[in-house]
Amino acid sequence: MSDLVATNTDKNTGRRVKVQPGVALTLRLVVVRLTDTHGKFIGGWTLLTNVSNEITSAEVDRWYR
């Protein structure tokens, strides 16, 4: 697991975005990739969550299936 610092750039326009006041959020990125028994890709999704590191990413994945 590693830390990620978001930039203040709009992903669609590439323009700078005004910094919003307040405390920065600490979030986890959970990436799920579902495959069948033959390794064929079935689906996948990404999720941002503020659940603590005491909960595994696999457990967070099960909550959203």
PDB file of C-alpha atoms in Angstrom:
ATOM      1  CA  MET A   1       0.000   0.000   0.000  1.00  0.00           C
ATOM      2  CA  SER A   2       1.255   3.474  -0.796  1.00  0.00           C
ATOM      3  CA  ASP A   3       0.160   7.067  -0.376  1.00  0.00           C
ATOM      4  CA  LEU A   4      -1.117   9.064  -3.311  1.00  0.00           C
ATOM      5  CA  VAL A   5      -1.297  12.835  -3.519  1.00  0.00           C
ATOM      6  CA  ALA A   6      -3.951  14.209  -5.858  1.00  0.00           C
ATOM      7  CA  THR A   7      -3.090  17.117  -8.086  1.00  0.00           C
ATOM      8  CA  ASN A   8      -5.280  20.164  -8.548  1.00  0.00           C
ATOM      9  CA  THR A   9      -5.901  19.557 -12.249  1.00  0.00           C
ATOM     10  CA  ASP A  10      -9.224  18.841 -13.972  1.00  0.00           C
ATOM     11  CA  LYS A  11      -8.865  15.456 -15.698  1.00  0.00           C
ATOM     12  CA  ASN A  12     -11.023  16.507 -18.672  1.00  0.00           C
ATOM     13  CA  THR A  13      -9.604  19.951 -19.433  1.00  0.00           C
ATOM     14  CA  GLY A  14      -6.125  19.785 -17.909  1.00  0.00           C
ATOM     15  CA  ARG A  15      -6.786  23.153 -16.278  1.00  0.00           C
ATOM     16  CA  ARG A  16      -5.935  23.919 -12.673  1.00  0.00           C
ATOM     17  CA  VAL A  17      -8.760  23.608 -10.163  1.00  0.00           C
ATOM     18  CA  LYS A  18      -9.091  26.019  -7.243  1.00  0.00           C
ATOM     19  CA  VAL A  19      -8.037  24.427  -3.957  1.00  0.00           C
ATOM     20  CA  GLN A  20     -11.019  23.890  -1.674  1.00  0.00           C
ATOM     21  CA  PRO A  21     -10.742  24.913   1.980  1.00  0.00           C
ATOM     22  CA  GLY A  22     -10.866  22.255   4.680  1.00  0.00           C
ATOM     23  CA  VAL A  23      -9.068  19.153   5.835  1.00  0.00           C
ATOM     24  CA  ALA A  24      -7.842  16.780   3.129  1.00  0.00           C
ATOM     25  CA  LEU A  25      -9.505  13.372   3.082  1.00  0.00           C
ATOM     26  CA  THR A  26      -7.511  10.188   3.524  1.00  0.00           C
ATOM     27  CA  LEU A  27      -8.941   7.621   1.123  1.00  0.00           C
ATOM     28  CA  ARG A  28      -8.097   4.131  -0.097  1.00  0.00           C
ATOM     29  CA  LEU A  29      -8.395   3.087  -3.714  1.00  0.00           C
ATOM     30  CA  VAL A  30      -9.755  -0.449  -4.090  1.00  0.00           C
ATOM     31  CA  VAL A  31      -9.466  -1.942  -7.583  1.00  0.00           C
ATOM     32  CA  VAL A  32     -11.452  -5.103  -8.318  1.00  0.00           C
ATOM     33  CA  ARG A  33     -10.914  -7.353 -11.338  1.00  0.00           C
ATOM     34  CA  LEU A  34     -13.234 -10.346 -11.720  1.00  0.00           C
ATOM     35  CA  THR A  35     -12.178 -13.339 -13.811  1.00  0.00           C
ATOM     36  CA  ASP A  36     -13.685 -16.761 -14.409  1.00  0.00           C
ATOM     37  CA  THR A  37     -11.908 -20.051 -13.698  1.00  0.00           C
ATOM     38  CA  HIS A  38     -10.149 -19.802 -17.072  1.00  0.00           C
ATOM     39  CA  GLY A  39      -8.780 -16.329 -16.371  1.00  0.00           C
ATOM     40  CA  LYS A  40     -11.228 -14.576 -18.732  1.00  0.00           C
ATOM     41  CA  PHE A  41     -12.086 -11.037 -17.630  1.00  0.00           C
ATOM     42  CA  ILE A  42     -15.710 -10.798 -16.475  1.00  0.00           C
ATOM     43  CA  GLY A  43     -15.819  -7.307 -15.019  1.00  0.00           C
ATOM     44  CA  GLY A  44     -14.275  -4.878 -12.620  1.00  0.00           C
ATOM     45  CA  TRP A  45     -14.631  -1.615 -10.791  1.00  0.00           C
ATOM     46  CA  THR A  46     -12.790   0.890  -8.654  1.00  0.00           C
ATOM     47  CA  LEU A  47     -13.859   2.302  -5.322  1.00  0.00           C
ATOM     48  CA  LEU A  48     -12.647   5.133  -3.107  1.00  0.00           C
ATOM     49  CA  THR A  49     -13.294   4.492   0.575  1.00  0.00           C
ATOM     50  CA  ASN A  50     -12.292   5.978   3.892  1.00  0.00           C
ATOM     51  CA  VAL A  51     -12.425   2.625   5.731  1.00  0.00           C
ATOM     52  CA  SER A  52      -9.362   2.093   7.934  1.00  0.00           C
ATOM     53  CA  ASN A  53      -6.496  -0.212   6.989  1.00  0.00           C
ATOM     54  CA  GLU A  54      -7.669  -2.691   9.635  1.00  0.00           C
ATOM     55  CA  ILE A  55     -10.211  -3.856   7.036  1.00  0.00           C
ATOM     56  CA  THR A  56      -8.665  -5.630   4.042  1.00  0.00           C
ATOM     57  CA  SER A  57      -9.384  -4.575   0.472  1.00  0.00           C
ATOM     58  CA  ALA A  58     -10.879  -8.037  -0.124  1.00  0.00           C
ATOM     59  CA  GLU A  59     -13.386  -7.443   2.675  1.00  0.00           C
ATOM     60  CA  VAL A  60     -14.335  -4.027   1.255  1.00  0.00           C
ATOM     61  CA  ASP A  61     -14.798  -5.729  -2.145  1.00  0.00           C
ATOM     62  CA  ARG A  62     -17.239  -8.234  -0.647  1.00  0.00           C
ATOM     63  CA  TRP A  63     -19.380  -5.395   0.756  1.00  0.00           C
ATOM     64  CA  TYR A  64     -19.962  -4.005  -2.739  1.00  0.00           C
ATOM     65  CA  ARG A  65     -20.627  -7.178  -4.738  1.00  0.00           C
TER      66      ARG A  65
END
